[in-house]
XYZ file of C-alpha atoms in Angstrom:
421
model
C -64.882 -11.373 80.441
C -63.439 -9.210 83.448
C -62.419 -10.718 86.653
C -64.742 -9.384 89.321
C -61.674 -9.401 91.434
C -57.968 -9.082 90.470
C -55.358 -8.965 92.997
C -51.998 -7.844 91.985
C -48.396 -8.593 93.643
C -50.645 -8.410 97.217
C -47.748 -8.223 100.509
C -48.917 -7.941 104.058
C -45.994 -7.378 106.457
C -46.784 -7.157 110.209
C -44.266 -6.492 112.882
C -43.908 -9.369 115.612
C -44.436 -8.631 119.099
C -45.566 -5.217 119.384
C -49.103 -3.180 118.575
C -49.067 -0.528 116.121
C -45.754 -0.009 113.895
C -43.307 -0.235 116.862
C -41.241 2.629 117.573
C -40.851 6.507 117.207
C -37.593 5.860 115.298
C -38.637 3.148 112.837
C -41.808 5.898 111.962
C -39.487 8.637 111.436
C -37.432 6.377 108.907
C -40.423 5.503 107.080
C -41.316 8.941 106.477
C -37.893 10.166 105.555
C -37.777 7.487 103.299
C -41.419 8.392 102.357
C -40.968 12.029 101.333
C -37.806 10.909 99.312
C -39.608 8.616 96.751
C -37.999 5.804 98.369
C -39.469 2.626 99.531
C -39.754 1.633 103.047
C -36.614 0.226 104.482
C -37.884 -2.263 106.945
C -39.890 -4.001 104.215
C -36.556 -5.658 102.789
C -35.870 -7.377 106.356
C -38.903 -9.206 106.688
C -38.779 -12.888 106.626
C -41.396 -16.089 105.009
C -44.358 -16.647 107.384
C -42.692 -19.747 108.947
C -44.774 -19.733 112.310
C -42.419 -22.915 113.720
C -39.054 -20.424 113.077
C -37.702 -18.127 115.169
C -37.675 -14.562 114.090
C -34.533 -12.553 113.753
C -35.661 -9.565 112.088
C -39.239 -9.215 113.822
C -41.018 -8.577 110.714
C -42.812 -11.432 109.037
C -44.477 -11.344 105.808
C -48.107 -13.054 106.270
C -48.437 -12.650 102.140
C -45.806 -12.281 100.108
C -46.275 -11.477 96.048
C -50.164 -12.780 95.632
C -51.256 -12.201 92.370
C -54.902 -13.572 91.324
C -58.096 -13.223 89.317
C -61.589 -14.347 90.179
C -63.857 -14.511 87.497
C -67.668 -13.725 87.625
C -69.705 -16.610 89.052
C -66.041 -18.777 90.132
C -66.028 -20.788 93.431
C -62.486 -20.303 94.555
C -61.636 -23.062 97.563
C -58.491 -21.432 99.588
C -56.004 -24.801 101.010
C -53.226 -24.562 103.361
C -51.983 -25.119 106.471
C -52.812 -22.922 109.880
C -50.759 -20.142 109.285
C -50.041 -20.076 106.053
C -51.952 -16.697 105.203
C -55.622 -17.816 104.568
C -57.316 -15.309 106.515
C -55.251 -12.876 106.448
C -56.020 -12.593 102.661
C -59.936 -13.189 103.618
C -59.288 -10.338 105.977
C -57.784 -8.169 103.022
C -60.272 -9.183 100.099
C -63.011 -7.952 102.967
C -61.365 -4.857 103.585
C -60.864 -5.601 107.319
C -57.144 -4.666 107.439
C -55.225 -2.947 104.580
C -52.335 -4.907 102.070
C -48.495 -3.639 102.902
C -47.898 -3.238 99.047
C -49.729 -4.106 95.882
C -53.816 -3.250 95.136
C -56.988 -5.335 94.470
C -59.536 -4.559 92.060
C -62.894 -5.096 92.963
C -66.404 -4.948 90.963
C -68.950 -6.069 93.486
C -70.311 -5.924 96.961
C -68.651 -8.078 99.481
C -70.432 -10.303 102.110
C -67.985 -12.177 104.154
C -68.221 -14.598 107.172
C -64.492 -14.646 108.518
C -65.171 -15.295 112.465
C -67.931 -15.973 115.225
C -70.016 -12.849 115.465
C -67.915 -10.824 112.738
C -70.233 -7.972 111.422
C -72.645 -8.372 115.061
C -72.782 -5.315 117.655
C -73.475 -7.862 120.254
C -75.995 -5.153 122.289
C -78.253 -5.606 119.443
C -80.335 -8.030 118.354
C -80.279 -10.300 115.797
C -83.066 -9.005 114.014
C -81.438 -5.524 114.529
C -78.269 -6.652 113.172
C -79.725 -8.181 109.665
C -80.818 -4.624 109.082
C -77.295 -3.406 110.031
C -75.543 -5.363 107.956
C -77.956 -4.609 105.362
C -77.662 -1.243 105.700
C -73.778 -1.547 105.180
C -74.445 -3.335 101.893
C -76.109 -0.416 100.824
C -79.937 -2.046 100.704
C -82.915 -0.790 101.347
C -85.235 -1.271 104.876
C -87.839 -2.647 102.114
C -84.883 -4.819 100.590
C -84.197 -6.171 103.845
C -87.817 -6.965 105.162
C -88.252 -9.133 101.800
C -85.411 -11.052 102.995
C -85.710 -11.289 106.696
C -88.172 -14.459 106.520
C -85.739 -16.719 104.564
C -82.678 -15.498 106.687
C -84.343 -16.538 110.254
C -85.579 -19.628 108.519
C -82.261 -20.684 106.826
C -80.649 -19.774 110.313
C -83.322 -22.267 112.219
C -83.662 -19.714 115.117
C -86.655 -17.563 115.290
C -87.383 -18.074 118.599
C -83.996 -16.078 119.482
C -84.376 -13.511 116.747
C -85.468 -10.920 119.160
C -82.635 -11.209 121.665
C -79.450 -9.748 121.895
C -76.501 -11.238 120.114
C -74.260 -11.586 123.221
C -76.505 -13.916 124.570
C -76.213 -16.441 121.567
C -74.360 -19.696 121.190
C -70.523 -19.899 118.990
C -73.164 -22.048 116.828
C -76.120 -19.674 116.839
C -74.095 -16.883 115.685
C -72.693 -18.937 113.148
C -75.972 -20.040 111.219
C -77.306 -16.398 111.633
C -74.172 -15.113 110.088
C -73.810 -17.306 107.396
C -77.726 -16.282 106.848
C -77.004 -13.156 106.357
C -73.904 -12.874 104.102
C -76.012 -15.290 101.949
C -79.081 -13.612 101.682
C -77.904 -10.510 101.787
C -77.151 -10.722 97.478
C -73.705 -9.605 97.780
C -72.109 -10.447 94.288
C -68.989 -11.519 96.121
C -69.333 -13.812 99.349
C -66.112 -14.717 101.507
C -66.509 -17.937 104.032
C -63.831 -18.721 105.678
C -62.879 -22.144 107.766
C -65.842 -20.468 110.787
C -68.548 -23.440 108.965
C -66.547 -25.724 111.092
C -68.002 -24.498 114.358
C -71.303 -25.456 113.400
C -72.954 -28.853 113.182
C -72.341 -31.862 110.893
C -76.441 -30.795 109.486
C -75.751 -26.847 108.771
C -72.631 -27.577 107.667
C -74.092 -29.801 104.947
C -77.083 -26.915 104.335
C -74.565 -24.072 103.994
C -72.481 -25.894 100.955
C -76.007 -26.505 99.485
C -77.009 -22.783 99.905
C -73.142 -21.981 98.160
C -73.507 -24.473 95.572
C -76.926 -22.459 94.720
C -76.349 -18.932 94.680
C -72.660 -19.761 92.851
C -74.483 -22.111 89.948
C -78.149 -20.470 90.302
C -77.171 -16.588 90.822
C -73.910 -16.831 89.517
C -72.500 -15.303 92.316
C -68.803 -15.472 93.550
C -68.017 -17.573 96.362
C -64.222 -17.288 98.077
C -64.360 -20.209 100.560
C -61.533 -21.618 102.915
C -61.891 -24.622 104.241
C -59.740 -28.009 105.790
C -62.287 -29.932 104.802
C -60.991 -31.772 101.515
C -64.221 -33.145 100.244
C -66.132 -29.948 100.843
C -63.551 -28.301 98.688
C -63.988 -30.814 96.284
C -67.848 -30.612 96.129
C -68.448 -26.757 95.883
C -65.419 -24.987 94.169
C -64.622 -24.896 90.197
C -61.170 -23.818 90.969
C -58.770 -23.849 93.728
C -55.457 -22.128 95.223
C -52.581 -23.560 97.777
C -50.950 -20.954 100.326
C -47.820 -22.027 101.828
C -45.854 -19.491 104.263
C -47.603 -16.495 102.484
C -47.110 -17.112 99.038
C -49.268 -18.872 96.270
C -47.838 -22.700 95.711
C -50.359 -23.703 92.903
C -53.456 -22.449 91.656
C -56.086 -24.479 88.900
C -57.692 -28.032 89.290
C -58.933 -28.343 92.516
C -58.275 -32.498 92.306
C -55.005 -31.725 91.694
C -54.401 -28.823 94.629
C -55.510 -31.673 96.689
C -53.258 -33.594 95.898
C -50.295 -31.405 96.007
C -51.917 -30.522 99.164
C -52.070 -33.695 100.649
C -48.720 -34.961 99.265
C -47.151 -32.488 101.807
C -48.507 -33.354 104.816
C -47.192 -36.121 107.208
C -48.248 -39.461 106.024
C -48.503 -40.903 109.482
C -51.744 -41.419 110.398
C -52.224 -43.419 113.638
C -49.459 -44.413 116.415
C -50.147 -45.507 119.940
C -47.068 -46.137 122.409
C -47.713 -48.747 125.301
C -45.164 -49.431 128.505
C -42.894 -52.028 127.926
C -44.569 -54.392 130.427
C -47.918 -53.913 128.441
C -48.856 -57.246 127.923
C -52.171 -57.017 125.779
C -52.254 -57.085 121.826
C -52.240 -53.446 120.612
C -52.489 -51.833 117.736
C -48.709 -49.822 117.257
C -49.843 -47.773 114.082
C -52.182 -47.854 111.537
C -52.170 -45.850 107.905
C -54.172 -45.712 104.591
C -51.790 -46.478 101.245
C -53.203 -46.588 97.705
C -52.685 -49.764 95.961
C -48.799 -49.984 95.769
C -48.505 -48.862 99.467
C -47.588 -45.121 99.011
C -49.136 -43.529 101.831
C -52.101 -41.274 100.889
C -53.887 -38.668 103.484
C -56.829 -39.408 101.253
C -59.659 -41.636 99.778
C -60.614 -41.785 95.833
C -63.972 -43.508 95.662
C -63.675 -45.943 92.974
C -60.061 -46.918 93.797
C -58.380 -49.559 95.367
C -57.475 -48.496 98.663
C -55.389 -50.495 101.610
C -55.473 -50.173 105.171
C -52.075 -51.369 106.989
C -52.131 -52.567 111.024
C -49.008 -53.094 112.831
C -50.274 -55.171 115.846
C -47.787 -55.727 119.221
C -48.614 -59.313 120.544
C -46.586 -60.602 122.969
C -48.364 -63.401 124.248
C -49.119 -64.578 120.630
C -52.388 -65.121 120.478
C -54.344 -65.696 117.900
C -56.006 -62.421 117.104
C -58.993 -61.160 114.889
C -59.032 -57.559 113.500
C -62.792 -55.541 113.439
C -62.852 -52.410 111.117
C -65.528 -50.243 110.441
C -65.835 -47.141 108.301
C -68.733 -44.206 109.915
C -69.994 -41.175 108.570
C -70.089 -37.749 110.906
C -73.845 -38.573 111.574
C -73.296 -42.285 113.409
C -74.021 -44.005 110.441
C -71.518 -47.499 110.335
C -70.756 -47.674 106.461
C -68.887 -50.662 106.197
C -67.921 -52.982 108.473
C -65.135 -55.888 108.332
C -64.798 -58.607 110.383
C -63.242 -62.386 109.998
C -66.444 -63.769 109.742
C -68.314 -61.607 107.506
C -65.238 -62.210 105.043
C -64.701 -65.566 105.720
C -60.916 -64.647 106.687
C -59.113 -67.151 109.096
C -57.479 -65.484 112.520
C -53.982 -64.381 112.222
C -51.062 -66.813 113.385
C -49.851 -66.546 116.603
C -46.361 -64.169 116.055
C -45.105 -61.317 118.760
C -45.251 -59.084 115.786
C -48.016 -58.698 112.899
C -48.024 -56.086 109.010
C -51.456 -56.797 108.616
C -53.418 -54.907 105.371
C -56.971 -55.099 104.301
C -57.399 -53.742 100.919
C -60.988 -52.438 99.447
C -62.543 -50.329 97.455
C -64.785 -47.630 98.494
C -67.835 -47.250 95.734
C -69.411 -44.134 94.849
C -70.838 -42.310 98.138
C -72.059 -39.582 99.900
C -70.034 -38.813 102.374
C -67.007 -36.104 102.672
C -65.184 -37.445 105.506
C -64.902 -41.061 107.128
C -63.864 -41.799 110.701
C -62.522 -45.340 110.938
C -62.860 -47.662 114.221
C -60.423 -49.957 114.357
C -60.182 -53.114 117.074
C -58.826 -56.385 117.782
C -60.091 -59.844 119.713
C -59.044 -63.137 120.549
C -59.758 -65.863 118.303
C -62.451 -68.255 120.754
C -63.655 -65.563 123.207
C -67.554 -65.089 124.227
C -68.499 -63.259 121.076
C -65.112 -62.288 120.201
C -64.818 -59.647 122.543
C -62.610 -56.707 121.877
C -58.883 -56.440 123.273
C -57.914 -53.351 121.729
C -60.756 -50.832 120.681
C -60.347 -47.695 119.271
C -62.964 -45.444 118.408
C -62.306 -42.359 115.733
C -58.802 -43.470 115.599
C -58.608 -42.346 112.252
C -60.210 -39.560 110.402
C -59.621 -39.363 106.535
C -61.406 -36.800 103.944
C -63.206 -39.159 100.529
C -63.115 -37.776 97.025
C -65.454 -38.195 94.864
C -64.550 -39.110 91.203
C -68.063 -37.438 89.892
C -68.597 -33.876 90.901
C -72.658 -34.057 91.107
C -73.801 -36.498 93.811
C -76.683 -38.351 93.393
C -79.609 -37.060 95.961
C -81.223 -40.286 96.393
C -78.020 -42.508 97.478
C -78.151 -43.190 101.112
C -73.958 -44.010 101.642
C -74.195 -47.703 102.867
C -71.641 -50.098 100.947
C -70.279 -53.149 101.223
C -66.527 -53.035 99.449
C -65.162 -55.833 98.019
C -61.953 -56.455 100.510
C -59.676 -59.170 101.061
C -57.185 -59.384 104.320
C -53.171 -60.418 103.381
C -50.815 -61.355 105.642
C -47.051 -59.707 105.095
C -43.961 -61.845 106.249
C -41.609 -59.280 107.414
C -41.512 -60.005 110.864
């Protein structure tokens, strides 16, 4: 079988600080070297897409050497960090900007989604602007009409259909964008991290509608995304970027992981004056369990959640923890007297853990709450409380997830006390 797309040695150089290609000089050296048969001289001065470095050249390469194939029906996730040359190959793939060096193959129509409003003439409306974009996929007014119903419904706003585009939400445009590049039956469809301005609920619809058309219509799906478990729910195959350049490419558990592994493993620090004179929580952190620090959750494993708790006046202190889904929804919830866990001893400083273990669920992300009260107060009212103080993305060892399981658990958890202070 023949990749429907197959990029080869792919560069994209951009100069810093300027519009255009700079100066009257550097032009005239590019086409001297040009006419000669030679290759442009400024392209052997540009330096890795390292957005926290200073320049000294004032070229950068945003891609550097990208070599790929897609294959027919392939959901290809795209993971890296801000600036590490995800959209710009989005951008390039959609034919939005042109590569310095090296070609791409293509055998397909592309549909992409790359920012708010990209492909919208904001005069027009949005009705006016499915048949544009449409039209630029080369299908027919009949074509269209057959689609228009189940775009305006996916997109939940007929009531705006008939008004301009300016005059629509970051959200609104969204959803009707998405809509379109999805109904629209190009054989290749680009997403890129945009999903994320939308809500928790169309965020959820849209990997539905992707998981679909890819499985369904065997369509290709490109899709770049932070989110790990999204990633890990709709693609079949994934790739790393890292200042420009391809770091790994196959199992998308494993690009996770990689990934992840390269992040920073803190996770949660607070800083109080030195007169502060409350407990506090000084930092919290998720470790697998023989305490390396992970920047995700395995369902099915056993996890650990450390506290290191400031308490100067030595109380005797409880710790509250409870896991939430992006909807509201408390999953779990720990406390010392649902687990039958004494308070902790009275000592200035506390390594608290509570391990678990998260059972199969639902849910991509979890945002953790995380407190602590005085042992003997009026319903052991909170000291410290801190809401979303963490945010961590869940894997799920099965790829299907079960449509009936509703994502409340109790895990099986036990609190240990560690002698090191």
């Amino acid at each position: 079988m023949q990749p429907i797309i197959k990029i080869e040695n792919l560069s994209k150089m951009y100069r810093l600080g300027v519009i255009g290609t700079g100066t009257i000089s550097h032009d005239l050296n590019r086409w001297w070297h040009k006419v000669r048969g030679k290759e442009d001289p400024y392209l052997k001065i540009g330096e890795a897409n390292v957005s926290s470095s200073k320049s000294d050249s004032g070229y950068v390469w945003a891609l550097k050497d990208i070599s790929l194939e897609v294959m027919p029906g392939e959901v290809l996730g795209i993971i890296g960090k801000n600036g590490a040359g995800k959209s710009t190959l989005l951008k390039i793939l959609s034919r939005v900007t042109g590569p310095t060096t090296g070609k791409i193959s293509y055998r397909g129509r592309i549909g992409s989604l790359l920012e708010v409003g990209t492909g919208f003439h904001g005069e027009l409306t949005g009705r006016e602007n499915i048949f544009l974009n449409g039209a630029i996929l080369g299908m027919t007014k009949a074509e269209i009409r057959s689609k228009m119903d189940e775009i305006v419904n996916f997109a939940g706003i007929e009531r705006y259909i008939d008004t301009p585009v300016k005059r629509y939400s970051s959200g609104m445009k969204v959803r009707l964008g998405f809509a379109v590049a999805a109904h629209l039956e190009p054989e290749i469809l680009v997403v890129d991290e945009v999903l994320a301005v939308g809500d928790a609920e169309f965020q959820k619809k849209a990997i539905g509608k992707m998981q679909d058309i890819s499985s369904n219509e065997g369509r290709t799906i490109l899709f770049v995304s932070h989110n790990m478990g999204s990633i890990q729910k709709l693609c079949s195959k994934s790739v790393i970027l890292e200042n420009g350049q391809i770091i790994y490419s196959g199992d998308v558990i494993q690009s996770i992981k990689t990934y992840n592994d390269s992040k920073s493993k803190e996770i949660y620090q607070t800083e109080r004056k030195e007169n502060f004179s409350k407990p506090y929580i000084l930092k919290a952190w998720f470790t697998d369990e023989i305490d390396k620090k992970i920047d995700y959750l395995v369902s099915g494993e056993n996890l650990k959640l450390h506290f290191e708790i400031s308490n100067s006046q030595k109380d005797e202190l409880e710790v509250q923890l409870s896991f939430w889904d992006g909807f509201g929804n408390m999953l779990w919830n720990f406390t010392h007297q649902s687990y039958n866990t004494p308070p902790l001893p009275p000592q200035e400083k506390l390594h608290v853990s509570i391990s678990f273990n998260i059972p199969y669920i639902i849910v991509d992300e979890i945002f953790v709450h995380i407190g602590i009260s005085a042992k003997g107060e009026t319903a052991y009212g909170m000291i410290e409380n801190n809401i979303n103080a963490l945010s961590i993305n869940v894997l799920n060892k099965e790829k299907e997830l079960s449509k009936n399981f509703f994502g409340i658990f109790k895990a099986q958890a036990t609190l240990k006390l560690h002698e090191d202070f």
